[in-house]
C-alpha positions as a Python dict, from the first residue, in 0.01 Angstrom:
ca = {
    (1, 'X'): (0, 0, 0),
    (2, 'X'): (125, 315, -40),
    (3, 'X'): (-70, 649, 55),
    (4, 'X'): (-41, 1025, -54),
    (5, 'X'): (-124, 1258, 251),
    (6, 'X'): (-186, 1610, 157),
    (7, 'X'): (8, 1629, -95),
    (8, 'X'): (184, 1976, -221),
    (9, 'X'): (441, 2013, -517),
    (10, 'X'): (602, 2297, -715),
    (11, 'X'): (935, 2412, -772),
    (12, 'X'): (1197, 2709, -769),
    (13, 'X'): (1275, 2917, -1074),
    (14, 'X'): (1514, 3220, -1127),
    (15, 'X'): (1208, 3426, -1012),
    (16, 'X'): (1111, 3261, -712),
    (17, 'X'): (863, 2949, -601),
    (18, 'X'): (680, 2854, -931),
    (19, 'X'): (330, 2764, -960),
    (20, 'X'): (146, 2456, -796),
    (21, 'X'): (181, 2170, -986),
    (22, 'X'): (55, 1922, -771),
    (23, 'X'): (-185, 2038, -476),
    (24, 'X'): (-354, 1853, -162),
    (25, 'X'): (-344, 1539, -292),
    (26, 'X'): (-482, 1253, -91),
    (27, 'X'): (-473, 922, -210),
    (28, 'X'): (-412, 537, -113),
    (29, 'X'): (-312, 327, -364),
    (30, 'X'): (-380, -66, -269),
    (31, 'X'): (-127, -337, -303),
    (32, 'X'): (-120, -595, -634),
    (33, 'X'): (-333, -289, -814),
    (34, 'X'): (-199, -198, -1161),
    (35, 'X'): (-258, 125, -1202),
    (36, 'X'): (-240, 411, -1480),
    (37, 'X'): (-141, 774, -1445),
    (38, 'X'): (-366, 1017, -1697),
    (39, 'X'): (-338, 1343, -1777),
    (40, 'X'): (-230, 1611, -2047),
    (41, 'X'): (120, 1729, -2038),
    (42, 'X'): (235, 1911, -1778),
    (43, 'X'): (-15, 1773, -1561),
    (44, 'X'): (237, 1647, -1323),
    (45, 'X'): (243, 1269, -1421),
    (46, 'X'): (613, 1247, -1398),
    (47, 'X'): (653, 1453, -1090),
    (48, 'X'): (380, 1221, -921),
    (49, 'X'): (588, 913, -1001),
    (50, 'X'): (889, 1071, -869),
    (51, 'X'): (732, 1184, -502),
    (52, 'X'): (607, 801, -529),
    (53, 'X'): (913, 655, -613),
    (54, 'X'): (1134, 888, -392),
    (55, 'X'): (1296, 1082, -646),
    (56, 'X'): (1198, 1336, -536),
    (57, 'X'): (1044, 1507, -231),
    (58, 'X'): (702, 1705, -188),
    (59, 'X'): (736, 2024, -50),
    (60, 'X'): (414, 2005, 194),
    (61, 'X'): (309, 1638, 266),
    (62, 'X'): (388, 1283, 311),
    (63, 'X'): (429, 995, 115),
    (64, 'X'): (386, 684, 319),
    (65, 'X'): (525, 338, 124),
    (66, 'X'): (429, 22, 304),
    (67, 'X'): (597, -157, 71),
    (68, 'X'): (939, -177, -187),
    (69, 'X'): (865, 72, -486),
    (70, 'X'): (1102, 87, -704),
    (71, 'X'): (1288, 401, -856),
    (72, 'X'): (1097, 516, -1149),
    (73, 'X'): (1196, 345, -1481),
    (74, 'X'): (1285, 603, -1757),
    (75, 'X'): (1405, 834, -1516),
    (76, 'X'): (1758, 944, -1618),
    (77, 'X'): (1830, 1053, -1263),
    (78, 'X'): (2009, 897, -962),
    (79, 'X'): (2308, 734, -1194),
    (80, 'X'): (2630, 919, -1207),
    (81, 'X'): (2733, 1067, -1528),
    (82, 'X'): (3115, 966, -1445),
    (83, 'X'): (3073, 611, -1406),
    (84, 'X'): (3028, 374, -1633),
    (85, 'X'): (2635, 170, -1633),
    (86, 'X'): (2861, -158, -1484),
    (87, 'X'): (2960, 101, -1194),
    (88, 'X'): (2684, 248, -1135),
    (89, 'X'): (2507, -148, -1147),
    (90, 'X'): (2806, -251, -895),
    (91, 'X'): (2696, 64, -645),
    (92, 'X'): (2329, -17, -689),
    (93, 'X'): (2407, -401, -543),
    (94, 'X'): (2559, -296, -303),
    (95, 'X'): (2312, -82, -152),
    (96, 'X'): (2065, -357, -193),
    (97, 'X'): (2296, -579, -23),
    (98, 'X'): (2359, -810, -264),
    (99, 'X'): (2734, -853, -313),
    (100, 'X'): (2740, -1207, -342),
    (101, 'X'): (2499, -1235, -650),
    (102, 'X'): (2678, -924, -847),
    (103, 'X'): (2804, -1149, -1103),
    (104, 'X'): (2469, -1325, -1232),
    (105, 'X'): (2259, -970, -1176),
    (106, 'X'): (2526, -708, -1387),
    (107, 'X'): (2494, -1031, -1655),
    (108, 'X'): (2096, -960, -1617),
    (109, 'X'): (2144, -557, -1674),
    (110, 'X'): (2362, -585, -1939),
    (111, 'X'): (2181, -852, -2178),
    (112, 'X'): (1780, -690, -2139),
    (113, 'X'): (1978, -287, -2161),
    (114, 'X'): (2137, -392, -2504),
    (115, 'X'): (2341, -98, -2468),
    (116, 'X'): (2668, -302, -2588),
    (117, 'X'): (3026, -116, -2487),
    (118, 'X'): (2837, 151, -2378),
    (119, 'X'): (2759, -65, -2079),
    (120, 'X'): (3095, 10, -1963),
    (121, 'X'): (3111, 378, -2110),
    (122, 'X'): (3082, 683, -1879),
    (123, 'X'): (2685, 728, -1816),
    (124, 'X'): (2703, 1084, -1957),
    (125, 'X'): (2828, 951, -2302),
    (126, 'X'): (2439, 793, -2297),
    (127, 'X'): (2183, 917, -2506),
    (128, 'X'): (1833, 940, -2339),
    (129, 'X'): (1698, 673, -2454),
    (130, 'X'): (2018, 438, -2334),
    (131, 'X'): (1978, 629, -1999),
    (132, 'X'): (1588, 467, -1963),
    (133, 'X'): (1743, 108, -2090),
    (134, 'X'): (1983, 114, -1846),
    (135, 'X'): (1725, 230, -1541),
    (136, 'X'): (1498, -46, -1676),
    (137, 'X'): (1697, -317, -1674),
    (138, 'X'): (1833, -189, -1311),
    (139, 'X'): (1494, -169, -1167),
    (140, 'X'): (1375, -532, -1298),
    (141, 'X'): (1709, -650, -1148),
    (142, 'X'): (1606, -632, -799),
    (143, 'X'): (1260, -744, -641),
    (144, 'X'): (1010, -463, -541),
    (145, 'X'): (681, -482, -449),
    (146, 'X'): (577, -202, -711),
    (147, 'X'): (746, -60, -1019),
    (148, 'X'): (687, 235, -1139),
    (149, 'X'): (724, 335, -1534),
    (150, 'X'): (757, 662, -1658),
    (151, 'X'): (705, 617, -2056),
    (152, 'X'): (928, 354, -2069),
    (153, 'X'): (684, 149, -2299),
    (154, 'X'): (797, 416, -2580),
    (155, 'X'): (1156, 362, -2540),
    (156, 'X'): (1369, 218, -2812),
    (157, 'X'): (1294, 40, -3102),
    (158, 'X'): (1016, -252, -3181),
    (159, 'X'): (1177, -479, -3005),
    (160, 'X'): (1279, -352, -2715),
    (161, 'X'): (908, -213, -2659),
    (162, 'X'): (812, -578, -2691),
    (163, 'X'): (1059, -725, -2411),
    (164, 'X'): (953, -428, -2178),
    (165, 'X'): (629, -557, -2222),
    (166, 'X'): (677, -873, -2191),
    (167, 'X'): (877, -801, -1859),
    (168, 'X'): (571, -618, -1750),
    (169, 'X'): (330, -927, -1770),
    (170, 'X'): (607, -1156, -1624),
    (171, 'X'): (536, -910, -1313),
    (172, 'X'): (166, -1009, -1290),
    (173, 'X'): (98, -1197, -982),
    (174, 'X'): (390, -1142, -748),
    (175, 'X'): (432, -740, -852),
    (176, 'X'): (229, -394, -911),
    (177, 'X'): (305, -115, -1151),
    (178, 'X'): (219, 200, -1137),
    (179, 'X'): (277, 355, -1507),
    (180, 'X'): (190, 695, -1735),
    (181, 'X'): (204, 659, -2100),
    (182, 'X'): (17, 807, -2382),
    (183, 'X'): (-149, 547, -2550),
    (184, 'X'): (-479, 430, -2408),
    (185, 'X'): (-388, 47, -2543),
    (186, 'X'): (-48, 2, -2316),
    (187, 'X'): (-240, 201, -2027),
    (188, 'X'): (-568, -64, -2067),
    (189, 'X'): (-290, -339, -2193),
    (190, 'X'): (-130, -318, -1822),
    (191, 'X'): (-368, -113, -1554),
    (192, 'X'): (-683, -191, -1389),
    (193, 'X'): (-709, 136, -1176),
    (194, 'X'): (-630, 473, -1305),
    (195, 'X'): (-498, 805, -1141),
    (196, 'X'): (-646, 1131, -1336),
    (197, 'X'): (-442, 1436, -1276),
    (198, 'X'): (-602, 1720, -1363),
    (199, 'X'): (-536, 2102, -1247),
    (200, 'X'): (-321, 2024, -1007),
    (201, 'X'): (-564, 1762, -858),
    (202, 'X'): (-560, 1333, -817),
    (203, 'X'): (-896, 1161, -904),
    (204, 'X'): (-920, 804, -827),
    (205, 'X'): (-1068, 521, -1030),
    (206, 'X'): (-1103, 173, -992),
    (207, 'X'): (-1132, 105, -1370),
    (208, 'X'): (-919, 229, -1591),
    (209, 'X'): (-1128, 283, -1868),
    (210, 'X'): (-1381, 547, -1640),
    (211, 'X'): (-1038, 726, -1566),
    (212, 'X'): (-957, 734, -1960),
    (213, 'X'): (-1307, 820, -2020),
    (214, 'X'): (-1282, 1156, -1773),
    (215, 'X'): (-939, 1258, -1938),
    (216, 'X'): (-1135, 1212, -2307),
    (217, 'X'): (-1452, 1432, -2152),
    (218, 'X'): (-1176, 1718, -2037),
    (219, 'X'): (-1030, 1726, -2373),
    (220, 'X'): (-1378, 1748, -2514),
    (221, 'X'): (-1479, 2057, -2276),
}
């Protein structure tokens, strides 16, 4: 479970605190629920997976995780540029403790990446796109009770988009995700429950297609 108390986010420009891009936003998001993140851009879909994911941090409110979330996927943040990906891999296991198994996971990383020498390239060398390879294969390295996937669908070519899909069913049954894309299909494809951001708001659904069906009905407005 993992619950959103009161909510507040927005952050500082040149000029001073920026607008609110995320305000009082109370939600509790059950365990082994797939859900979906809606909204049009700049809604604050990203930001919301961040706060969730501890990225980053609100700047009123409380996020509450009873449970392992993972960092979210497609977020080129939290590896450093000056390392290599097998570095930054090596640090990652051994915050999660696992030393002994190193071997067999960096293995893991570098085959579903398919980033090649770049594996063992300085991480600022990457392109975007090899950035969100590399956090995806990181996160599905280690075991979390929810994942969270920022786009990550969209990264790469046809065949990569198929093995992160493929790695999102294998999660059925023993993980959650909590995702934001732009196509309705992967969003129905993968979610049950959906999360509608709208002016700065959070509206709950328990079917993703009613949440999809609000987002259409703002458009329409």
């Amino acid at each position: 479970m993992i619950e959103l108390r009161n909510i507040y986010k927005r952050y500082q420009t040149d000029h001073g605190a920026g607008p609110w891009v995320l305000r009082d936003i109370q939600l509790m998001i059950p365990k082994n629920t797939n859900v979906g993140l809606i909204g049009r851009n700049g809604a604050g879909k990203s930001t919301l997976l961040r706060l969730i994911g501890g990225a980053d941090q609100p700047t009123r409110g409380e996020v509450v995780r009873a449970c392992r979330v993972s960092w979210p996927m497609g977020f080129g943040g939290g590896l450093q540029g000056s390392l290599s990906g097998r570095q930054n891999a090596k640090f990652i296991c051994r915050i999660h403790g696992q030393q002994d198994n190193m071997g067999p996971i960096l293995d893991r990383i570098q085959a579903f990446a398919e980033i090649g020498r770049y594996f063992d390239e300085p991480v600022k060398t990457y392109s975007s796109g090899m950035k969100s390879r590399l956090q995806f294969a990181l996160s599905l390295a280690f075991d979390f009770d929810v994942y969270i996937s920022d786009e990550v669908t969209s990264t790469g070519d046809a065949a990569f988009q198929a093995k992160a899909a493929k790695a999102f069913k294998d999660l059925v049954g023993r993980s959650s995700l909590i995702m934001t894309s732009h196509s309705a299909t992967t969003l129905k494809q993968f979610c049950t429950a959906g999360i509608w951001l709208h002016e700065g708001q959070a509206h709950w659904f328990d079917r993703i297609d009613d949440a999809l069906a609000a987002y259409q009905e703002s458009i329409s407005a």
